[in-house]
Amino acid sequence: MKHLPLCAAICCLLQTNGYTQSTWQMQPAPIQTRWAKEVDPENVLPEYPRPQMVRSNWQNLNGLWQYAITPKEAGKPTQFEGSILVPFPIESALSGVKRAVLPTQRLWYRRTFAKPAIKDGERVLLHFGAVDWQTTISVNGMEAGNHTGGYQHFLLDITDLLKEGQNELLLSVYDPTDQGPNPHGKQVLAPKGIRYTATTGIWQTVWLETVPAIHISSLDIVPEVDGGYLSLTVHTSQEADDYNIIAEASADGVQVGSINGSANQPLRISLPKARLWSPEDPFLYDLSVKLVKNNTTTDQVGSYFGMRKIGIQKDSKGQERIFLNGKYTYNLGVLDQGFWPEGIYTAPTDEALRFDIAAIKGMGFNTIRKHIKIEPDRWYYHADKLGILVWQDMVTCASLQPEAKAAFETENAANVEQLRNHPSIVCWVIFNEGWYTYDQLRITNWLQATDTTRLVNGHTGENYGKDGPKNIAEKWANSDLTDIHDYPGPGIAPALPGKARVLGEWGGVGVPVKGHQWNAAAGWGYVKITPAEMSGKYASMVKKLKTYETEGQSGSIYTEPFDVEIEENGLITYDREVIKVPLTTLRKIHAPFTPQAYSKRLLPSLALKDADTASIPDPNRKQFLAILELDADVKKTKNYRALAENVSDYLSKGGTSFSPAKISSMAKKVFEGTDDATLLTLALKWMEKAVDMERNSFTMSTYANLLYKLNKKEDALTWMEKAVTLAPESEQPDYQEVMDKMQKGENTW
C-alpha cells in the first residue's frame, strides 16, 4: 500500500489561505483518550481505508481544510472562517473548531490538491468514507455530484473536472441532526441521558484513487462452508466481456485455491477442507483478484475472507440455539456505541479503533452489538482480525413520516451492501425498542431474502415498544431471534418455535470513577454503585444469566463496554483508562460462557488501570442496597410504603448513590402503584431533588405527574410543558399525550 506524503499539498493550501499549521489545535474536552495527543495534522488516520479491496495507487486527503458555516440558503461563502482537521466532525475537539451546526445552517469545506499523474485512459476517483448527511461536491467550480446518507461510502469520478497543477475541492453539507428525516442514531442537538453530541459533515477518511477506465468496482464474497467453496463475484465499472478474472486464495503465503472465469458472474474457489473462522480461531485467507485482458493484468486488488456459517439449530434438548460452524456458541456481548470524547464519531487513531475491540475481547466477551452506528471499514477489519462476533444495528428510522421511512430503507440497503463481506458480522438488527417501528414483517422478510448468510433480528427489545402485536407469536415475525431488554436484569426471552432466545440489552450498572467523568454532576446509570461493589454485583448478575442460559437463552448484550458522555454504565471509563472490574476477574466471571474467547496476545496493548476500590463515598450504602432490593420487587410485593419511606430516609441522610434517573424511576413506580397522598408527597420531595440535579423530559414529567395526582394541576401543566419541549422528537408524542390528558382532567396513570 502506498501512502503519499501530504505535507506539500497541505503547505500549499495553508499558504494560499493565509493559515499555518499552528492555527490548528485540539479544543478543550472534559476528558480525552491517550491517543488524542498522537494526532498529527500532517498525518491524520493514514491507514488504507478499505482493507477488503486494496490498491497501491492512492492519496489520502485527510488533514487541514478550510471551513465556513453559513445560513442554509446563503450559497457559497465569499470567505472561510478558519481551518478544520478532516475527518474529525466539526463538533469535536479534534477538529480544532468544536462548533455545533444547526438545521438552519450549512457547513462548507474547501481544500486544494495536486492533480494525480495519470496515464491514457486512467480515471481519478474521489472517495468519501462518510459525510453526514446531504453533500454536494464541486471540483474547480463545477459540480461533481452529490450524496445523501450519513454512514455510507460514496465515490465520484472527477477525471474530466481536473486541470494541471492545483485543483479546488469544495463541499457543501446539510445535516438537520435530530430535526429531519435522516437516520442519525444517538446524535442530538441537545445531548442528555442516552443521547449524545452530534456529528456533522466529514467524519471518515477522504481519499483519491487512480484506476484504469475499466476496473474492479466491488467484490461479493460469500463463504459456502457446507459446499466447500468460496463464492466470488467480481464487479467491474463497465461491461467487461473480453476480460477475465483470475482469483487466488492463500493461507500463510501458500496458495490453496484459484479460479479463472468471467467478470460480473459468480465464481467458485474450491476449499473443501477450509479452516473455519471463529472467535477462538479468527483465521483469514488472503485473496488476490486480477482483471486480465489478452494475458495482461489491467487491474488488481488485494482482499481477504473468512470461512464461517451461522444459523439456528436445535440442541440435544430440542431448544433452538445459535450455532456457529455447526457448534452451539453462546453470544456473550456488549452494546458498543462507538463514541469518543475528543472525536465523537471518529476515533483519534487506528490503534484507538482497534483498542475497543481488543479490550472487549480481553474482558472475555465474544460478541459486540454495534449500536445504531455504522463504523468505518477498518473497525470491521479489526473485528475480523481479532475474532469478535458482530450484531450490526441499522441506524434508527428518524420518524414515521414517508420521507424518513424512505431514507431508512434506502440506507439499510446501502449498509448491507457496504458491510456484507465481513465474516465478523453474523447478525443484522433492524428495529430497536419500538423506536419508530413499522412494517416489521415486510422489512424482516426483505433482509432475510437479501442476505441468507446471517441471522436477522427483526426487533431487539420489542417488549419496550408500546404498539407491538398483542399476540406473542407475532412480536418477532419471521425474525431468527426472540429478543427482550431488561434493566438491570438479567431476564430471559420467550421461547418461540424456530427462533433462538436472546437478551438484547441488560445491565446498565453505573459506576462513576472520579477524575474520569465527562460531567460528574450529571453522570448517571440505571443503578449506581461504587467500584468496590461492582465486582460482586456483576458476578451475581452473570451467575443468574448462566441460569437463563441453561434454560435456553443463546445470547446476551451487556450495557456497556465504555461510558459515553454522562452515561456511566461502562465497564471501562469513557477515556479508556480505568476498568471497573479487573480484567482477570471479568474473564473468570465470563469463563462459563466463553472459556476460550480471550487471547493473551491482546493484552499488551490494553494498558488499563483498575478502579480505586478503597473509598466508599456514601456512608449509607447498606441502606441503598436494601432499597435496590425493595425496588426490584415492588411491583410484585406492592410494598410501596416501605419503598417510599426508605428512599425518603436515605435521601434525608444525604445519600448520593441514586442517579436522578433512578430516583425518577422509583418515584414513577409509587405514582403508578398507589393513591396514598402521604406516599405520593414523599415521592414528590424526592423529585424536587432529582429535577434540581438533572432537568430532562423524564425527571420533569415524573415530577409533573406526581403534582397532578396530588391535585396541583396548574403546577403540573407548567412542568409537563417543559418536559414536552425538551423531549427528543421521537418521544414528544408520548409526552404530549400525557399533557393532553392533564388538560382534559383525565387520569394519567
XYZ file of C-alpha atoms in Angstrom:
749
model
C 0.000 0.000 0.000
C 1.343 3.420 -0.969
C 0.887 6.296 1.485
C 1.650 9.509 -0.358
C 3.013 12.441 1.694
C 0.536 15.235 2.337
C 2.988 17.865 3.547
C 3.437 19.617 0.198
C -0.246 19.803 -0.581
C -1.110 20.989 2.928
C 1.590 23.647 2.915
C 0.306 24.939 -0.418
C -3.253 25.069 0.897
C -2.242 26.865 4.077
C -0.052 29.399 2.292
C -2.833 30.158 -0.169
C -5.334 30.771 2.616
C -3.004 32.578 4.962
C -3.013 29.881 7.608
C -0.186 27.918 9.140
C -0.244 24.594 10.907
C -0.103 26.438 14.222
C -3.662 27.671 13.607
C -4.894 24.163 14.439
C -5.026 22.907 17.974
C -7.249 20.452 19.723
C -10.020 22.252 21.563
C -10.688 21.577 25.263
C -12.546 18.366 26.148
C -13.650 17.296 29.639
C -11.544 14.138 29.275
C -9.574 12.585 26.445
C -8.064 9.255 25.480
C -4.336 8.510 25.379
C -4.401 8.584 21.559
C -5.578 12.195 21.242
C -2.055 13.522 21.714
C -0.843 11.340 18.817
C -2.999 13.141 16.244
C -0.760 14.950 13.759
C -2.357 17.367 11.254
C 0.140 16.230 8.607
C -0.565 12.513 9.071
C -4.200 12.008 10.082
C -5.526 8.443 10.005
C -3.014 7.463 7.303
C -4.045 3.794 7.056
C -5.573 2.485 3.843
C -9.321 2.975 4.421
C -10.714 -0.036 2.516
C -8.929 -3.216 3.691
C -11.123 -5.595 1.669
C -10.224 -4.036 -1.673
C -6.675 -2.685 -1.555
C -4.879 -0.877 -4.369
C -1.435 0.720 -4.250
C -2.146 3.910 -6.197
C -3.982 6.190 -3.786
C -3.663 9.506 -1.971
C -5.003 10.411 1.462
C -6.768 13.797 1.619
C -7.173 13.892 5.389
C -5.627 16.915 7.079
C -6.267 20.631 7.358
C -9.043 22.027 5.191
C -10.895 25.351 5.377
C -14.420 25.582 6.717
C -17.323 28.010 6.903
C -20.797 27.887 8.427
C -23.478 29.862 6.605
C -27.269 30.148 6.612
C -28.712 27.129 4.829
C -29.798 29.040 1.697
C -26.943 31.555 1.575
C -24.871 29.968 -1.181
C -21.113 29.601 -1.453
C -19.271 31.667 1.175
C -17.120 34.545 -0.019
C -14.559 33.758 2.662
C -13.797 30.907 5.038
C -13.611 31.125 8.816
C -10.576 29.023 9.632
C -9.032 25.579 9.415
C -10.621 22.270 10.350
C -8.882 18.933 10.757
C -10.559 16.377 8.483
C -12.019 13.816 9.114
C -12.991 14.860 12.632
C -16.575 16.198 12.988
C -16.783 19.951 13.395
C -18.445 19.487 16.812
C -15.423 17.534 18.102
C -12.408 18.809 19.997
C -10.031 17.200 17.495
C -11.500 19.147 14.593
C -9.931 22.238 16.104
C -13.296 24.011 15.798
C -15.787 22.423 18.244
C -18.896 24.206 16.988
C -22.437 22.971 16.523
C -24.140 23.256 13.135
C -27.872 23.949 13.339
C -30.634 22.728 10.997
C -30.897 26.317 9.706
C -27.228 26.298 8.667
C -24.931 24.747 6.081
C -21.337 23.594 6.528
C -18.733 24.217 3.815
C -15.316 22.665 3.285
C -12.552 23.713 0.920
C -9.074 22.472 0.077
C -6.748 22.219 -2.895
C -4.839 19.202 -4.160
C -2.405 18.458 -6.947
C -3.716 16.587 -9.968
C -2.500 12.970 -9.760
C -0.281 11.705 -12.542
C -2.488 9.642 -14.859
C -1.833 7.598 -17.951
C -4.034 7.460 -21.026
C -7.492 6.218 -20.170
C -6.989 6.177 -16.386
C -9.597 7.670 -14.108
C -9.326 9.527 -10.821
C -11.894 8.542 -8.204
C -12.671 10.763 -5.221
C -13.744 8.640 -2.221
C -15.578 9.706 0.923
C -15.785 7.261 3.834
C -18.827 9.052 5.272
C -20.252 12.579 5.342
C -23.296 13.369 7.465
C -25.825 13.982 5.805
C -26.544 15.661 2.419
C -23.415 16.533 0.453
C -22.758 18.376 -2.792
C -19.237 18.229 -4.205
C -17.647 20.645 -6.668
C -14.245 20.479 -8.316
C -12.799 23.670 -9.801
C -16.173 25.354 -9.577
C -18.046 22.591 -11.414
C -20.472 20.273 -9.641
C -19.081 16.740 -9.470
C -22.026 15.071 -7.771
C -23.981 14.736 -4.560
C -24.834 12.138 -1.961
C -27.429 11.648 0.762
C -26.681 9.442 3.771
C -24.618 9.895 6.902
C -22.931 6.485 7.177
C -22.287 5.184 3.676
C -19.222 5.332 1.433
C -19.542 7.108 -1.883
C -17.241 7.996 -4.741
C -17.157 10.300 -7.740
C -15.189 10.084 -10.977
C -13.651 13.572 -11.149
C -11.195 12.970 -14.007
C -12.877 15.268 -16.504
C -13.047 18.143 -13.998
C -9.328 18.183 -13.210
C -6.762 20.625 -14.503
C -2.983 20.627 -14.373
C -1.438 21.805 -11.113
C -3.635 22.682 -8.146
C -7.338 21.816 -8.091
C -10.021 23.173 -5.772
C -12.336 20.776 -3.930
C -15.450 22.320 -2.370
C -18.094 20.572 -0.248
C -21.485 21.821 0.859
C -23.081 19.784 3.683
C -26.548 19.990 5.209
C -27.360 17.984 8.343
C -30.514 18.586 10.418
C -29.255 16.109 13.087
C -32.385 15.092 15.058
C -34.712 17.603 13.395
C -35.049 15.961 9.972
C -35.877 12.690 8.174
C -32.268 11.464 8.319
C -31.238 8.346 10.262
C -28.976 9.840 12.953
C -28.620 7.258 15.719
C -27.839 8.702 19.146
C -26.924 12.139 17.784
C -28.954 15.108 19.096
C -28.557 18.874 19.150
C -29.142 18.951 22.929
C -27.274 15.951 24.433
C -28.662 14.335 27.574
C -29.205 10.890 29.038
C -28.790 8.209 26.372
C -28.367 10.738 23.530
C -25.077 12.376 22.756
C -23.210 15.101 20.878
C -23.964 15.345 17.167
C -21.652 14.717 14.216
C -21.946 16.962 11.165
C -20.044 16.741 7.903
C -16.962 14.675 7.076
C -16.216 12.033 9.707
C -14.326 9.351 7.768
C -11.283 9.408 5.512
C -11.334 11.291 2.193
C -9.036 9.906 -0.498
C -8.134 9.775 -4.165
C -7.532 6.637 -6.195
C -6.241 6.230 -9.751
C -7.721 3.305 -11.693
C -7.994 2.023 -15.296
C -11.067 3.052 -17.280
C -12.460 -0.478 -16.867
C -11.654 -1.543 -13.342
C -12.797 -3.719 -10.461
C -15.558 -1.778 -8.713
C -16.603 -4.196 -5.941
C -16.443 -7.775 -4.698
C -19.170 -10.079 -3.420
C -17.536 -12.649 -1.127
C -19.778 -15.411 0.232
C -18.368 -18.342 2.246
C -20.140 -21.604 1.429
C -18.903 -23.847 4.224
C -21.241 -26.756 3.546
C -20.434 -26.671 -0.174
C -16.694 -26.451 0.473
C -16.080 -23.347 -1.620
C -15.940 -19.552 -1.670
C -18.431 -17.812 -3.949
C -16.830 -14.746 -5.523
C -18.373 -12.202 -7.873
C -16.064 -9.508 -9.231
C -17.992 -6.466 -10.414
C -16.468 -4.073 -12.930
C -17.079 -0.413 -13.678
C -18.208 -1.192 -17.230
C -19.078 -4.278 -19.243
C -16.009 -6.475 -19.462
C -16.935 -9.322 -21.826
C -13.418 -9.525 -23.275
C -11.808 -9.587 -19.844
C -11.424 -12.467 -17.423
C -10.881 -12.770 -13.688
C -8.017 -14.620 -12.039
C -8.579 -15.001 -8.297
C -6.258 -16.794 -5.896
C -6.847 -17.686 -2.248
C -3.850 -18.244 0.006
C -3.182 -19.217 3.601
C 0.015 -18.072 5.308
C 1.512 -17.261 1.911
C 0.657 -20.607 0.310
C -1.943 -20.767 -2.470
C -4.832 -23.043 -1.536
C -7.329 -22.344 -4.303
C -7.823 -20.386 -7.518
C -10.289 -19.679 -10.296
C -10.151 -18.229 -13.812
C -13.522 -17.011 -15.046
C -15.777 -14.182 -16.164
C -16.300 -10.833 -14.525
C -19.717 -9.948 -13.079
C -20.591 -13.652 -12.683
C -20.437 -15.877 -9.558
C -17.207 -17.884 -9.443
C -16.281 -20.758 -7.134
C -12.939 -21.197 -5.415
C -12.842 -24.738 -4.063
C -11.854 -25.010 -0.367
C -13.052 -28.492 0.665
C -11.146 -28.591 3.972
C -11.299 -24.945 4.875
C -10.011 -23.646 8.190
C -13.093 -22.029 9.701
C -13.216 -18.528 11.184
C -14.394 -18.214 14.802
C -13.655 -16.066 17.885
C -11.352 -18.848 19.105
C -9.537 -19.049 15.759
C -10.163 -15.920 13.632
C -8.355 -17.294 10.616
C -8.480 -15.204 7.451
C -7.479 -16.252 3.949
C -5.745 -13.740 1.683
C -7.417 -13.130 -1.672
C -5.794 -11.717 -4.810
C -8.102 -10.621 -7.638
C -6.845 -9.654 -11.100
C -8.706 -8.236 -14.080
C -6.977 -9.615 -17.184
C -7.203 -8.820 -20.913
C -5.117 -10.597 -23.536
C -2.990 -12.184 -20.792
C -2.198 -8.734 -19.354
C -3.317 -7.701 -15.872
C -5.087 -4.355 -16.206
C -6.283 -4.018 -12.596
C -5.576 -5.830 -9.360
C -6.868 -5.651 -5.783
C -5.926 -7.437 -2.588
C -8.581 -8.705 -0.221
C -9.281 -11.347 2.429
C -12.114 -13.577 3.611
C -13.153 -15.843 6.449
C -14.976 -19.151 6.080
C -17.801 -19.384 8.580
C -21.533 -20.081 8.787
C -24.160 -19.013 11.311
C -27.632 -20.392 11.892
C -30.332 -21.551 14.298
C -30.385 -25.242 15.209
C -31.895 -27.354 17.951
C -29.607 -28.613 20.692
C -29.817 -32.092 22.219
C -32.791 -30.974 24.348
C -34.729 -29.606 21.393
C -34.076 -25.954 22.263
C -33.317 -23.607 19.360
C -29.841 -22.134 19.772
C -27.326 -20.012 17.858
C -24.840 -22.289 16.098
C -21.537 -21.079 14.619
C -19.902 -23.504 12.192
C -22.256 -26.241 13.366
C -21.392 -25.717 17.056
C -23.592 -24.105 19.714
C -21.955 -20.780 20.555
C -23.310 -18.524 23.287
C -23.098 -14.907 22.118
C -21.787 -13.103 25.209
C -21.703 -9.494 24.154
C -21.713 -5.807 24.913
C -23.578 -2.808 23.495
C -20.853 -0.757 21.813
C -21.875 2.757 20.734
C -18.642 3.947 19.130
C -18.295 7.434 20.652
C -15.021 9.164 21.563
C -14.545 12.085 23.983
C -12.302 14.027 21.607
C -13.567 12.780 18.217
C -17.256 11.944 18.827
C -17.947 9.550 15.901
C -14.294 9.432 14.796
C -11.570 7.588 16.709
C -8.364 9.623 17.035
C -6.149 6.873 15.563
C -6.453 3.444 14.008
C -4.872 1.894 17.108
C -7.622 3.502 19.201
C -10.214 1.950 16.885
C -8.576 -1.447 17.330
C -8.263 -0.988 21.102
C -12.015 -1.010 21.680
C -12.410 -4.435 20.096
C -9.285 -5.802 21.784
C -10.468 -4.543 25.178
C -13.902 -6.120 24.757
C -12.388 -9.432 23.795
C -9.790 -9.104 26.538
C -12.639 -8.883 29.077
C -13.837 -12.299 27.923
C -16.698 -11.311 25.606
C -17.046 -12.860 22.157
C -19.746 -10.569 20.725
C -20.318 -6.869 20.053
C -23.683 -5.373 19.245
C -22.722 -2.285 17.245
C -25.457 0.044 18.426
C -27.223 2.173 15.789
C -23.982 3.318 14.171
C -22.121 2.141 11.078
C -18.353 2.208 11.625
C -15.525 2.789 9.130
C -14.343 -0.286 7.238
C -11.232 -0.530 9.384
C -13.314 -1.177 12.511
C -14.812 -4.277 10.874
C -11.360 -5.253 9.595
C -10.109 -5.274 13.195
C -13.186 -7.261 14.245
C -12.417 -9.788 11.504
C -8.739 -9.988 12.505
C -9.253 -10.165 16.268
C -12.220 -12.533 16.097
C -15.378 -10.993 17.529
C -18.971 -11.763 16.524
C -20.818 -8.599 15.478
C -24.531 -7.897 15.659
C -24.888 -4.877 13.381
C -27.743 -2.477 14.091
C -29.390 -0.472 11.377
C -29.423 3.247 12.175
C -32.854 4.036 13.603
C -35.609 5.495 11.450
C -35.990 9.190 12.303
C -39.806 9.320 12.349
C -42.868 7.701 10.802
C -43.115 10.293 8.022
C -42.850 8.884 4.467
C -39.594 10.765 3.812
C -37.997 9.278 6.934
C -39.127 5.752 6.073
C -37.712 6.095 2.572
C -34.361 7.307 3.950
C -34.268 4.453 6.472
C -34.881 1.756 3.879
C -32.503 3.267 1.327
C -29.714 3.449 3.883
C -30.451 -0.077 5.173
C -29.871 -1.463 1.679
C -26.641 0.529 1.346
C -25.445 -0.654 4.762
C -25.899 -4.317 3.868
C -24.126 -3.867 0.549
C -21.269 -1.992 2.204
C -20.653 -4.483 5.019
C -21.703 -7.859 3.631
C -18.182 -9.251 3.060
C -17.075 -9.081 6.712
C -17.065 -12.533 8.371
C -17.354 -10.978 11.843
C -20.887 -9.710 11.136
C -23.223 -12.588 11.967
C -26.498 -10.762 12.670
C -28.402 -7.757 11.317
C -30.601 -5.855 13.800
C -33.430 -3.841 12.226
C -35.539 -2.146 14.912
C -34.740 -1.149 18.500
C -37.230 -0.862 21.391
C -40.184 0.368 19.359
C -38.300 3.434 18.114
C -40.365 4.279 15.038
C -41.058 0.686 14.069
C -43.267 -0.045 11.080
C -43.815 -2.817 8.524
C -41.638 -5.086 10.639
C -42.641 -8.278 8.836
C -42.050 -6.801 5.369
C -38.640 -5.357 6.204
C -37.542 -8.508 8.036
C -38.569 -10.603 5.037
C -36.659 -8.263 2.728
C -33.473 -8.554 4.756
C -33.806 -12.336 5.062
C -34.027 -12.552 1.276
C -31.225 -10.028 0.711
C -28.680 -11.830 2.891
C -29.163 -15.529 3.566
C -25.759 -15.901 5.260
C -26.616 -14.145 8.523
C -29.208 -14.068 11.268
C -31.831 -11.333 11.195
C -33.024 -9.800 14.455
C -36.206 -8.046 13.412
C -36.794 -6.181 16.672
C -34.457 -6.064 19.658
C -36.220 -5.105 22.877
C -39.682 -5.495 21.400
C -41.015 -5.622 24.946
C -40.149 -1.907 25.274
C -42.319 -0.987 22.281
C -45.802 0.332 23.051
C -47.520 -0.529 19.779
C -46.318 -4.067 19.159
C -48.608 -7.029 18.439
C -50.569 -8.360 21.414
C -50.029 -11.977 20.403
C -46.537 -13.011 21.482
C -46.175 -15.285 18.442
C -46.397 -12.192 16.205
C -43.903 -9.997 18.070
C -40.798 -11.167 16.204
C -42.438 -12.071 12.896
C -40.016 -14.039 10.692
C -37.068 -12.990 12.870
C -34.431 -15.575 13.749
C -34.464 -14.413 17.382
C -36.828 -13.515 20.194
C -35.179 -10.570 21.904
C -36.098 -8.655 25.057
C -34.391 -5.892 27.040
C -34.283 -5.973 30.840
C -32.602 -3.314 33.010
C -30.771 -4.035 35.173
C -31.816 -7.658 34.706
C -30.861 -10.140 33.542
C -34.026 -11.659 32.127
C -34.885 -14.352 29.616
C -36.611 -14.026 26.260
C -39.685 -16.137 25.491
C -39.390 -19.410 23.584
C -40.959 -19.490 20.124
C -40.602 -22.246 17.511
C -37.703 -21.790 15.115
C -36.159 -18.863 16.993
C -33.234 -18.595 19.394
C -33.755 -16.624 22.608
C -31.541 -13.627 23.405
C -31.361 -10.760 25.882
C -30.660 -7.836 23.547
C -29.790 -5.375 26.342
C -29.320 -5.659 30.080
C -27.132 -4.300 32.882
C -26.546 -0.577 32.812
C -24.860 -0.565 36.213
C -23.487 2.928 36.747
C -20.054 3.144 38.384
C -18.653 6.692 38.477
C -14.855 6.914 38.617
C -13.605 10.234 39.950
C -11.297 12.055 37.553
C -12.525 10.076 34.543
C -16.003 11.557 34.066
C -17.446 13.674 31.258
C -19.679 15.597 33.683
C -19.531 14.365 37.271
C -22.606 16.296 38.390
C -24.830 14.881 35.653
C -23.372 11.357 35.449
C -25.914 8.560 35.704
C -26.553 4.825 35.434
C -29.654 2.635 35.538
C -28.448 1.761 39.025
C -25.441 3.421 40.641
C -22.828 1.665 42.788
C -19.166 2.065 43.695
C -16.147 0.328 42.161
C -15.753 -1.646 45.410
C -19.204 -3.178 44.911
C -19.087 -3.671 41.159
C -17.193 -6.979 41.013
C -19.599 -8.693 43.390
C -22.677 -7.116 41.815
C -21.615 -8.052 38.289
C -20.627 -11.600 39.268
C -24.008 -12.218 40.887
C -25.837 -10.892 37.815
C -23.810 -13.086 35.433
C -24.436 -16.102 37.674
C -28.160 -15.519 37.206
C -27.546 -15.090 33.481
C -25.969 -18.545 33.415
C -29.162 -19.990 34.852
C -31.102 -18.476 31.976
C -28.552 -19.870 29.522
C -29.171 -23.393 30.831
C -32.908 -22.769 30.377
C -32.423 -21.997 26.692
C -31.063 -18.470 26.197
C -28.419 -18.188 23.450
C -27.047 -14.687 23.838
C -26.947 -11.533 25.912
C -25.730 -7.969 25.360
C -24.485 -6.059 28.412
C -24.828 -2.281 28.546
C -21.995 -1.361 28.017
C -18.224 -1.634 27.439
C -17.383 2.088 27.797
C -19.006 5.079 29.460
C -20.435 7.531 26.918
C -20.572 11.200 27.909
C -22.745 11.399 31.066
C -23.838 7.751 30.760
C -21.573 5.949 33.243
C -22.747 2.382 32.622
C -19.467 1.252 31.092
C -17.131 -1.452 32.339
C -14.366 0.952 31.234
C -14.341 4.742 31.568
C -15.030 6.978 28.566
C -11.349 7.916 28.291
C -10.451 4.208 28.024
C -8.172 4.496 31.068
C -9.835 2.720 34.013
C -11.549 -0.662 34.132
C -14.148 -1.023 36.870
C -13.754 -4.792 37.330
C -10.215 -6.177 36.917
C -9.590 -7.962 33.612
C -8.678 -11.258 35.257
C -11.845 -11.117 37.364
C -14.003 -10.425 34.330
C -12.526 -13.305 32.370
C -13.117 -15.624 35.307
C -16.744 -14.459 35.574
C -17.257 -14.982 31.836
C -15.431 -18.307 31.572
C -18.590 -20.474 31.891
C -19.822 -18.841 28.651
C -16.641 -18.179 26.661
C -13.763 -20.248 28.055
C -11.569 -19.599 25.002
C -12.703 -16.139 23.882
C -9.756 -14.203 25.256
C -6.247 -14.306 23.842
C -3.091 -13.279 25.698
C -1.738 -11.583 22.604
C -4.362 -8.838 23.026
C -3.332 -7.748 26.486
C -0.068 -5.842 25.960
C -1.894 -3.032 24.140
C -4.707 -2.566 26.676
C -2.847 -0.720 29.472
C -5.933 -0.354 31.662
C -5.826 0.734 35.302
C -8.003 -0.925 37.930
C -10.515 1.363 39.614
C -9.771 2.538 43.146
C -11.953 0.488 45.489
C -10.597 1.871 48.774
C -13.100 4.648 49.400
C -16.857 4.415 49.847
C -18.238 7.951 49.424
C -21.715 7.077 50.699
C -21.835 6.031 54.381
C -25.384 4.735 53.881
C -24.535 2.123 51.252
C -26.197 -0.753 53.105
C -29.487 1.100 53.084
C -29.001 1.937 49.414
C -28.506 -1.732 48.531
C -31.566 -2.708 50.582
C -33.611 -0.116 48.662
C -32.457 -1.630 45.384
C -33.873 -4.977 46.529
C -37.143 -3.326 47.559
C -37.404 -1.508 44.242
C -36.722 -4.620 42.169
C -39.704 -6.445 43.680
C -42.109 -3.605 44.499
C -44.483 -4.263 41.590
C -44.921 -7.800 42.878
C -44.968 -7.077 46.615
C -46.984 -3.816 46.329
C -44.975 -2.616 49.330
C -44.862 0.984 48.146
C -44.862 2.294 51.702
C -41.586 0.567 52.571
C -40.016 1.838 49.355
C -41.229 5.413 49.836
C -40.211 5.629 53.488
C -36.785 4.072 52.962
C -35.927 6.263 49.978
C -37.047 9.374 51.868
C -34.995 8.402 54.904
C -31.957 7.622 52.762
C -32.084 10.919 50.866
C -32.654 12.894 54.069
C -29.354 11.481 55.391
C -27.538 12.839 52.337
C -27.332 9.559 50.388
C -25.796 10.127 46.966
C -25.741 6.741 45.206
C -29.018 7.168 43.298
C -28.886 8.954 39.967
C -31.688 11.387 39.035
C -32.919 8.805 36.525
C -33.161 6.112 39.202
C -34.903 8.450 41.653
C -37.388 9.272 38.889
C -37.900 5.592 38.109
C -38.746 4.774 41.738
C -40.988 7.824 42.051
C -42.835 6.755 38.918
C -43.496 3.330 40.454
C -45.007 4.985 43.554
C -47.070 7.282 41.303
C -48.422 4.343 39.306
C -48.826 1.949 42.225
C -50.617 3.845 44.974
C -53.184 6.591 45.634
C -51.881 7.239 49.168
C -51.330 11.013 49.333
C -48.693 10.649 52.040
C -46.564 8.325 49.913
C -47.104 10.452 46.801
C -45.944 13.511 48.751
C -42.786 11.687 49.825
C -42.071 10.800 46.199
C -42.707 14.419 45.186
C -39.991 15.537 47.607
C -37.518 13.101 46.004
C -38.379 14.521 42.634
C -37.677 18.080 43.766
C -34.085 16.939 44.324
C -33.960 14.941 41.099
C -35.186 17.877 38.988
C -32.613 20.132 40.627
C -29.881 17.628 39.760
C -30.951 16.974 36.155
C -33.739 18.672 34.253
C -34.801 16.472 31.373
C -38.075 15.238 29.953
C -38.151 12.127 32.168
C -37.472 13.825 35.509
C -39.790 16.740 34.769
C -42.660 14.578 33.526
C -42.433 12.348 36.613
C -42.494 15.450 38.790
C -45.473 16.785 36.817
C -47.415 13.518 37.167
C -46.958 13.480 40.929
C -48.143 17.095 41.162
C -51.152 16.211 39.019
C -52.123 13.184 41.097
C -51.900 15.397 44.205
C -54.421 17.796 42.579
C -51.871 20.522 41.787
C -52.930 20.765 38.143
C -51.576 24.234 37.316
C -48.058 23.410 38.552
C -48.248 20.014 36.865
C -49.036 21.554 33.477
C -46.158 24.023 33.830
C -43.651 21.189 34.342
C -45.251 18.927 31.750
C -44.970 21.656 29.124
C -41.226 21.843 29.864
C -40.966 18.063 29.520
C -42.673 18.153 26.101
C -40.400 20.959 24.911
C -37.186 19.217 25.958
C -38.176 15.723 24.803
C -36.402 14.264 21.766
C -38.560 14.449 18.656
C -39.159 10.698 18.742
C -40.591 10.903 22.290
C -42.582 14.130 22.061
C -45.882 12.462 21.043
C -45.842 10.319 24.208
C -45.229 13.306 26.480
C -47.784 15.393 24.586
C -50.383 12.660 25.110
C -49.849 12.873 28.884
C -50.131 16.662 28.795
C -53.368 16.452 26.781
C -54.853 14.166 29.436
C -53.872 16.623 32.168
C -55.535 19.489 30.295
C -58.732 17.412 29.949
C -58.687 16.362 33.604
C -58.212 12.679 32.724
C -56.109 10.226 34.706
C -52.504 9.894 33.540
C -51.977 6.660 35.444
